[in-house]
Each structure stands twice: as C-alpha cells, then as structure tokens.
Coordinates of C-alpha atoms in Angstrom, one line a residue:
M1 CA 88.3 124.4 155.7
P2 CA 90.1 124.5 152.2
P3 CA 89.9 121.1 150.1
F4 CA 93.5 120.6 150.6
E5 CA 93.3 120.8 154.5
Q6 CA 90.6 118.1 154.1
A7 CA 93.0 115.7 152.7
K8 CA 96.1 116.4 154.9
G9 CA 97.0 112.8 156.3
R10 CA 96.4 110.9 153.1
S11 CA 97.6 113.2 150.6
S12 CA 101.1 113.6 148.8
G13 CA 103.1 114.4 145.9
P14 CA 103.6 117.6 143.9
E15 CA 100.0 118.2 142.9
Y16 CA 99.3 118.6 146.8
A17 CA 102.6 120.4 147.3
L18 CA 101.5 122.9 144.5
L19 CA 97.8 123.3 146.0
E20 CA 99.5 123.7 149.6
Y21 CA 101.9 126.3 148.1
L22 CA 99.4 128.6 146.4
E23 CA 97.1 128.5 149.4
R24 CA 100.0 130.0 151.5
L25 CA 100.3 132.7 148.6
E26 CA 96.6 134.0 148.9
R27 CA 97.6 137.1 150.6
H28 CA 101.2 137.3 149.0
R29 CA 100.2 137.6 145.2
E30 CA 101.4 140.9 144.2
G31 CA 104.2 140.6 141.5
R32 CA 104.2 136.7 141.2
I33 CA 104.2 135.2 137.8
A34 CA 103.3 131.2 137.0
V35 CA 103.6 129.2 134.0
H36 CA 102.2 125.8 133.4
V37 CA 104.0 123.9 130.9
H38 CA 101.9 120.9 129.6
L39 CA 104.5 118.3 128.7
S40 CA 101.5 115.5 129.2
R41 CA 100.2 116.8 125.7
L42 CA 103.4 115.8 124.1
Q43 CA 103.2 112.6 122.2
Q44 CA 104.6 109.6 124.4
Q45 CA 107.9 109.5 122.8
N46 CA 108.9 113.0 123.7
R47 CA 107.9 112.9 127.5
R48 CA 110.2 110.2 128.6
E49 CA 112.0 110.7 131.8
H50 CA 115.4 112.2 130.4
H51 CA 112.9 114.6 128.4
V52 CA 111.3 115.8 131.5
R53 CA 114.4 115.8 133.3
I54 CA 116.1 118.0 130.7
A55 CA 112.9 120.2 130.6
G56 CA 112.8 120.8 134.1
S57 CA 116.6 122.0 134.3
T58 CA 115.7 125.2 131.9
F59 CA 114.5 126.8 134.7
E60 CA 117.1 125.9 137.4
N61 CA 119.1 129.3 136.7
I62 CA 115.7 131.4 137.4
V63 CA 115.1 129.2 140.6
S64 CA 118.5 129.8 141.9
Q65 CA 118.4 133.7 141.5
Y66 CA 114.8 134.5 142.4
E67 CA 112.4 133.7 144.7
G68 CA 110.2 130.7 143.2
Q69 CA 109.3 127.3 143.1
L70 CA 109.3 124.4 140.4
F71 CA 106.9 121.5 140.7
K72 CA 107.2 118.5 138.4
L73 CA 104.0 116.7 138.4
R74 CA 103.4 113.1 138.0
N75 CA 101.6 113.6 134.7
H76 CA 105.1 115.2 133.4
D77 CA 103.7 118.7 133.4
L78 CA 106.0 121.5 134.8
V79 CA 104.7 124.4 136.9
F80 CA 107.1 127.2 137.7
V81 CA 105.9 130.3 140.3
S82 CA 108.3 133.1 140.7
R83 CA 108.4 136.5 142.4
G84 CA 111.2 138.6 140.9
A85 CA 112.0 137.2 137.4
S86 CA 110.7 139.0 134.8
A87 CA 108.2 137.5 132.2
K88 CA 111.0 137.9 129.6
Q89 CA 113.2 135.9 131.8
I90 CA 110.7 133.0 132.2
D91 CA 109.7 133.1 128.6
E92 CA 113.3 132.7 127.4
A93 CA 113.1 129.4 129.4
V94 CA 109.8 128.7 127.6
I95 CA 111.2 129.2 124.3
K96 CA 114.2 126.8 125.0
L97 CA 111.4 124.1 125.7
R98 CA 109.6 124.6 122.6
Y99 CA 112.9 124.4 120.4
L100 CA 113.7 121.1 122.5
F101 CA 110.2 119.7 121.5
S102 CA 110.1 121.6 118.1
E103 CA 109.3 118.3 116.3
D104 CA 106.2 117.5 118.4
P105 CA 103.0 118.3 116.4
L106 CA 101.6 120.0 119.7
V107 CA 104.4 122.6 119.4
Q108 CA 104.2 123.1 115.7
L109 CA 100.3 123.2 116.0
A110 CA 100.6 126.0 118.7
V111 CA 103.0 128.1 116.5
E112 CA 100.8 127.9 113.3
D113 CA 97.6 128.9 115.3
N114 CA 99.6 131.7 117.1
D115 CA 98.1 130.4 120.2
E116 CA 100.5 129.3 123.2
S117 CA 97.6 127.8 125.3
G118 CA 98.4 124.4 123.9
F119 CA 101.8 123.9 125.2
C120 CA 101.8 126.5 128.1
T121 CA 99.6 128.7 130.0
W122 CA 100.6 131.8 131.9
Y123 CA 99.1 133.3 135.0
R124 CA 99.6 136.7 136.6
L125 CA 98.8 135.8 140.5
D126 CA 97.5 139.4 141.2
R127 CA 94.8 139.1 138.6
D128 CA 94.5 135.3 138.0
Y129 CA 95.1 133.8 141.2
Y130 CA 91.9 132.0 141.7
E131 CA 91.6 130.7 138.1
F132 CA 95.1 129.2 138.9
L133 CA 94.0 127.7 142.2
A134 CA 90.9 126.1 140.4
V135 CA 93.6 124.4 138.3
A136 CA 95.5 123.4 140.9
R137 CA 92.6 121.7 142.8
R138 CA 91.6 120.0 139.8
L139 CA 95.2 118.3 139.2
H140 CA 95.2 117.4 142.9
Q141 CA 91.8 115.9 142.7
L142 CA 93.0 114.1 139.6
S143 CA 96.0 112.6 140.8
D144 CA 94.6 111.5 144.0
T145 CA 92.6 109.0 142.0
R146 CA 95.5 106.8 141.7
L147 CA 94.8 106.2 138.1
P148 CA 97.9 107.7 136.0
T149 CA 96.8 106.9 132.6
D150 CA 93.2 108.6 133.1
F151 CA 95.3 111.4 135.0
T152 CA 96.9 112.4 131.9
K153 CA 94.2 111.9 129.8
E154 CA 91.9 114.0 131.9
V155 CA 94.3 116.7 132.7
T156 CA 94.8 117.2 128.8
Q157 CA 91.1 117.3 128.4
M158 CA 90.2 119.6 131.1
K159 CA 87.6 121.3 129.0
D160 CA 84.8 119.9 127.3
A161 CA 84.8 119.7 123.3
L162 CA 82.6 122.0 121.4
D163 CA 79.7 120.4 119.8
P164 CA 77.1 121.4 117.6
K165 CA 74.9 122.1 120.6
G166 CA 77.3 124.1 122.0
L167 CA 78.1 125.9 118.6
A168 CA 74.4 127.0 118.4
K169 CA 74.6 128.5 121.9
L170 CA 77.8 130.7 120.8
E171 CA 76.1 131.4 117.6
E172 CA 72.9 132.7 119.5
L173 CA 75.4 134.7 122.3
L174 CA 77.4 136.3 119.5
T175 CA 74.4 137.4 117.4
G176 CA 74.5 141.2 117.4
A177 CA 77.0 141.0 120.4
D178 CA 79.6 143.9 120.3
V179 CA 82.9 142.1 120.4
S180 CA 85.0 145.0 120.9
N181 CA 86.1 143.8 124.3
L182 CA 87.3 140.7 122.5
V183 CA 89.3 142.4 119.8
R184 CA 93.0 142.5 120.0
N185 CA 95.8 143.8 117.6
Q186 CA 99.2 142.8 116.7
P187 CA 101.9 144.8 114.8
I188 CA 103.8 143.9 111.5
C189 CA 107.0 145.7 111.8
S190 CA 110.1 146.4 109.9
F191 CA 113.5 146.6 111.4
G192 CA 115.8 149.9 110.7
K193 CA 119.5 149.8 111.0
D194 CA 119.5 151.0 114.1
G195 CA 117.4 148.2 115.5
I196 CA 114.2 149.6 116.0
P197 CA 111.0 148.3 114.8
T198 CA 108.7 150.4 113.0
P199 CA 104.8 149.2 112.5
I200 CA 103.6 148.8 109.0
F201 CA 100.6 147.9 109.7
H202 CA 98.3 145.9 112.5
E203 CA 96.5 142.4 112.5
V204 CA 93.0 142.9 114.1
F205 CA 91.6 139.8 115.6
V206 CA 89.3 138.3 118.1
S207 CA 91.0 136.5 120.9
I208 CA 89.8 132.9 121.0
T209 CA 91.3 132.6 124.6
D210 CA 89.2 135.5 125.8
L211 CA 86.0 134.3 123.9
E212 CA 86.1 131.1 125.7
N213 CA 87.0 132.6 128.9
T214 CA 84.3 135.1 128.6
L215 CA 81.3 133.2 126.9
M216 CA 82.1 129.2 127.5
P217 CA 85.1 129.0 130.1
R218 CA 84.4 125.2 130.5
V219 CA 84.5 124.5 126.5
N220 CA 87.7 124.1 124.0
V221 CA 86.1 125.9 121.0
Q222 CA 88.9 124.8 118.9
S223 CA 88.5 120.8 119.4
S224 CA 86.5 120.3 116.2
P225 CA 88.4 122.0 113.3
W226 CA 85.1 122.0 111.1
L227 CA 82.9 123.6 114.0
F228 CA 85.5 125.9 114.6
R229 CA 85.8 127.0 111.1
Y230 CA 82.1 127.8 111.1
L231 CA 82.7 129.6 114.4
T232 CA 85.0 131.9 112.9
Q233 CA 82.5 132.5 110.2
I234 CA 80.3 134.1 112.9
L235 CA 83.1 135.9 114.2
D236 CA 83.8 137.3 110.8
R237 CA 80.7 139.0 110.7
R238 CA 80.8 140.2 114.2
M239 CA 84.5 141.8 113.4
L240 CA 83.2 143.4 110.5
A241 CA 80.3 145.1 112.4
N242 CA 82.9 146.1 114.8
L243 CA 85.0 147.5 112.3
A244 CA 82.3 149.7 110.6
R245 CA 81.9 151.3 113.9
D246 CA 85.7 151.8 114.7
S247 CA 86.6 155.6 114.0
E248 CA 90.4 154.4 114.6
I249 CA 90.4 152.4 111.4
K250 CA 90.3 155.8 109.4
D251 CA 93.8 156.6 110.8
R252 CA 95.8 153.2 110.2
T253 CA 96.6 150.3 107.8
F254 CA 95.3 147.1 109.1
S255 CA 94.6 143.5 108.4
I256 CA 91.7 141.3 109.1
N257 CA 91.7 137.3 109.0
L258 CA 88.4 136.3 106.9
N259 CA 86.8 133.2 105.5
V260 CA 86.4 133.4 101.6
S261 CA 82.8 132.7 102.2
T262 CA 82.7 135.9 104.3
L263 CA 84.0 137.9 101.2
L264 CA 81.1 136.6 99.2
S265 CA 78.5 137.3 102.1
P266 CA 75.8 140.0 102.2
E267 CA 77.7 141.2 105.6
F268 CA 80.8 142.1 103.8
L269 CA 78.9 143.5 101.0
K270 CA 77.3 146.0 103.4
F271 CA 80.6 146.6 105.1
D272 CA 82.3 147.3 101.8
Q273 CA 79.3 149.9 101.2
N274 CA 80.1 151.7 104.5
V275 CA 83.5 152.3 104.3
S276 CA 85.7 154.9 102.2
S277 CA 87.7 153.8 99.2
N278 CA 90.6 155.4 101.5
I279 CA 89.9 152.6 104.2
R280 CA 89.7 149.7 101.3
G281 CA 93.3 150.7 100.1
R282 CA 94.6 150.4 103.6
L283 CA 92.9 147.1 104.5
V284 CA 94.7 143.6 103.9
I285 CA 92.4 140.9 104.0
E286 CA 94.1 137.7 105.0
L287 CA 93.1 133.9 103.8
Q288 CA 94.0 130.7 105.0
K289 CA 95.6 128.4 102.8
V290 CA 93.1 125.4 103.5
D291 CA 90.3 127.9 103.0
I292 CA 91.6 128.9 99.6
F293 CA 92.4 125.6 98.2
S294 CA 89.4 123.7 99.4
D295 CA 87.3 125.9 96.6
M296 CA 89.5 127.6 94.2
G297 CA 86.6 128.5 92.2
A298 CA 85.2 130.5 95.0
Y299 CA 88.3 131.9 96.0
M300 CA 89.2 133.1 92.5
F301 CA 85.4 134.9 92.4
A302 CA 86.1 136.6 95.5
R303 CA 89.7 137.5 94.8
E304 CA 88.5 139.4 91.6
Y305 CA 85.7 141.2 93.5
V306 CA 88.2 142.6 96.4
R307 CA 91.1 143.4 94.4
E308 CA 88.8 145.4 92.3
R309 CA 87.6 147.4 95.1
G310 CA 91.1 148.2 96.2
Y311 CA 91.8 145.6 98.9
R312 CA 95.1 143.7 99.4
I313 CA 95.3 139.9 99.8
C314 CA 97.6 138.0 102.1
L315 CA 98.1 134.4 102.3
D316 CA 98.1 133.1 106.2
G317 CA 99.6 130.1 107.2
M318 CA 102.6 129.1 104.9
T319 CA 105.6 127.2 106.3
H320 CA 109.1 127.1 104.7
L321 CA 108.1 123.5 103.4
T322 CA 104.6 124.7 101.6
L323 CA 105.8 128.0 100.3
P324 CA 107.7 126.5 97.4
F325 CA 104.6 125.2 96.0
I326 CA 102.7 128.7 96.0
D327 CA 102.8 131.0 92.7
R328 CA 101.9 134.4 93.8
E329 CA 101.1 135.8 90.8
K330 CA 98.8 133.2 89.6
L331 CA 96.9 133.2 93.0
G332 CA 96.9 137.0 92.7
L333 CA 98.5 137.5 96.0
D334 CA 99.7 140.6 97.6
L335 CA 101.3 139.4 100.5
V336 CA 102.2 136.0 101.9
K337 CA 102.8 135.3 105.8
L338 CA 105.5 132.5 106.3
A339 CA 105.6 130.9 110.0
W340 CA 109.2 130.9 111.5
S341 CA 110.7 127.4 112.3
P342 CA 114.0 127.0 113.9
E343 CA 114.9 124.9 110.9
M344 CA 115.0 127.6 108.8
G345 CA 118.2 128.8 110.4
N346 CA 119.7 125.4 110.3
S347 CA 123.3 125.9 108.8
D348 CA 123.4 122.1 108.1
K349 CA 120.9 122.5 105.4
P350 CA 122.7 125.5 103.2
S351 CA 120.7 124.5 100.0
M352 CA 117.3 124.8 101.8
I353 CA 118.4 128.2 103.3
E354 CA 119.5 129.5 99.7
G355 CA 116.3 127.9 98.3
L356 CA 114.3 130.2 100.9
R357 CA 116.4 133.2 100.2
K358 CA 115.7 132.8 96.5
L359 CA 111.8 132.3 97.3
V360 CA 111.8 135.4 99.1
Q361 CA 113.5 137.4 96.2
D362 CA 111.1 135.9 93.7
F363 CA 108.2 136.8 96.0
G364 CA 109.4 140.4 96.7
A365 CA 111.4 141.4 99.9
M366 CA 108.3 143.6 100.5
R367 CA 105.7 141.0 100.0
V368 CA 106.9 138.3 102.8
I369 CA 106.1 138.5 106.3
L370 CA 107.8 136.3 108.9
Q371 CA 105.3 135.4 111.6
Y372 CA 105.4 133.9 115.1
C373 CA 108.7 135.4 115.5
D374 CA 109.4 134.3 119.1
S375 CA 113.0 135.1 119.5
E376 CA 115.9 137.4 118.5
R377 CA 117.2 134.4 116.1
A378 CA 114.0 134.4 114.0
V379 CA 114.7 138.3 113.2
E380 CA 118.2 137.6 112.3
V381 CA 117.6 134.7 110.0
G382 CA 114.8 136.5 108.4
R383 CA 116.8 139.4 107.6
Q384 CA 119.6 137.0 106.3
L385 CA 116.7 135.6 104.1
G386 CA 116.0 139.3 102.8
I387 CA 112.6 139.4 104.5
T388 CA 111.7 142.8 105.8
M389 CA 108.4 142.6 107.9
F390 CA 108.2 140.7 111.2
Q391 CA 105.3 139.5 113.5
G392 CA 105.4 138.2 116.8
R393 CA 106.0 138.1 120.5
F394 CA 109.6 138.8 120.1
V395 CA 108.6 141.9 118.1
D396 CA 106.2 143.0 120.3
K397 CA 108.5 142.9 123.2
V398 CA 111.1 145.1 121.4
L399 CA 108.6 147.3 120.0
Y400 CA 107.4 148.0 124.0
E401 CA 110.9 148.5 125.0
V402 CA 112.1 151.2 122.5
T403 CA 108.7 153.1 123.2
R404 CA 109.7 153.6 126.7
P405 CA 112.1 156.5 127.0
A406 CA 113.9 155.2 129.9
T407 CA 114.9 151.7 127.9
A408 CA 115.1 153.1 124.3
N409 CA 118.6 151.8 124.4
V410 CA 117.6 148.3 124.3
A411 CA 117.2 148.3 120.7
R412 CA 120.9 148.2 120.0
R413 CA 121.0 144.4 120.9
Y414 CA 118.7 143.7 117.8
Q415 CA 120.7 145.6 115.1

C-alpha cells in the first residue's frame, strides 16, 4: 500500500493533495513538466501572505490554458505540474517570480552562482518522476508533524551539509575518476543585426548538481563555502585531466573556471606541457574575484606565468556595483564577466546606466561578457550599454531555436 494511502482518514492539506495527485500520474507521466519554487527559502519578510498570493497568480494563465495543477504548500512553496505548457512558458512565470523577489539574497546568490536549485527545481516526469515523488512524500511527512516552524526549516535543509568527512569521501571518489559524464558547456554568443546569436566560445564546467546526484545525492556540497572551495580545487585537477584527453578542444575556443592555486600546481604544469600553443591561444581561464583578492601575490605570479604561455584571463563574478572598482589593465585581465541584474535597466537611475555605459567603453566592448541573461530584456539592456557578448539560459534558448530550420524565424524577435 502506498504511503499516502496509509494516511487516508487523517491526512489533509496541499502536501497530501500533491502526493495523491502524483501517485495518480504514475502511468501518465509523458509530456508533463513540474517546477518546485522554494519560497520557503526566502527571507521571512519576503514570504508574507500577500507575497505568496501574488506569486501564485503568476501561474494562473498557464493553469487556465493547459492541463495542470498548482499546489500552494503550507511552508509557502509553490509546486506547478503541467501537461501541454512548454518549458519556455513555465520559465517565463519563474522569471517573473525572480524579478518579484530580486532583492532577496537567495535569488541574488542563485544568479551569481548560475545555479537555479536554490530558488526552484525542475522535473521532467517522464525522467524524474520517482525523484519528484520522493520529494513529495518527504514534504507530506514533514507537514504531517503539525510543527509549522520545523516544517519550513526541515524542507529547506532536506539535504545534509557537507562536512570534512564527506569531503574526504568525495575526494576519494574523484581521485582518478573520469568526470566527462559530468562535464557541460554553455556558449558565449554575440548577436548580429539579424538577431541570430553566434557562439564566440564555450564555457566548459563540471555540473555540481549532477555531481551531487551521482556521488552524494543526500548532501549539499555547497553548504560550506570553504569546504566547497577545496572541492573546486579537486574538480580543477579532474577537469584538466579530462581536457587533456578531449580531442574536441583542438577545434574550438573555450573557457574553464579554475582556482589561482590550480594554476600554480603540478597538475596545471603537466596539462600545459601536453597541449599545443594553438590550444593555449584559444583557452580562456576564468578566475573568481574572491580567489584573486584573497592572495594578490599568488594571483600576480600566476597571471604572469599563464599570460606568457598564451592563455587569456577572465575575471568572473562581477556585478554592476563592483565593476567600477576594477582596473582591468592593472589586474592584467583580458575579459570580465558582468552578472545581469534587472536594476541595470532601471530607467529611474539614468546616471547609473550612463556610468555603466562608460565603464563598458573603458573596458572595451569586446572584453565584457554579460552573463546570467535569463530574459530578452537582459540582452536588450546589454546591447544598449555597448556589450557585445552574452551568456545565459535565454541565449541558449534562442541559439537552440535558430539552429532548428523549422523555427529559424524566431530570431526576428531579438533584433
């Protein structure tokens, strides 16, 4: 007997309704998409009753047009399950929610880390049904304790925090491992006058979400910033080993995100010895601002070495608030990544917009990449500022659409 059946007669509420609904869908999963919006993780002042009510209304049009159902959970989370609505239509509603809560640290962190799992989680039921079902059962179990304060806290922390013991286990699992099945890439594109994006190069990275799901599904590996930073150093070594074997890198320009300490390591020296000068000239090394400024001496030494060898350096993680404090020439940077924020297009702040436009001109139009572009608005504002390179989910979607012959005319909207 399914767990929710055992609870009949004493269970009620949206968590039970969600679980019952999913159980009925077991044989009807094809074509259904679900999104779990974690409003419970927002700061308390951002999840009051009127916030939740407005948030829920963003899905009303999709609910009325397509087969689907919206569940408003007691911890303020929203779960929307639909059949017929496209991922793009649902994502437009999620983007509106992101804008609605754009001042919340959770949303800002998710944007900076290029990671949506903190704010929302997506499921394709034909593939992720049992994973989603397990989450629904856990939600129901927690809600049935009748402890609302503990409920929100426990749902927020459904995964265990990474501790030194877990990190040691991860390091052991990753030692000598082939991470090629965890490697993903995302294009950095320019937009032509015809509105069609053209890839300039690709960022190659290890998917942290897939790493968790594959090796430690019950652990949040990013829960401790310092332990996670050590983990990235381990991943750097595995990525370098993977790239050295990847024959495709000989045919394209790409970037990888590394730590300064990795550039000074024996693993990088070995990697450098095994790649041709042609590849070095097409490899962009992305460094995080925290990593650079935590030890300027180490950075300056590493910078001189890699630039002499022909690599290019990109500073990652900048915002419109921190960019004015960067001197690109003194830091010896070839490129800078600027995170998109709706505030950048705020017409009420013309002086800030003009200041950003001047900064882009000073840096060089071909040296600034606007990243985390999740909407058409991001690209529009970026082009107004003089930026020529863009990266993000919206760019991925347009590139995907225009490479499909049947829908090539979709680019007209982005001119």
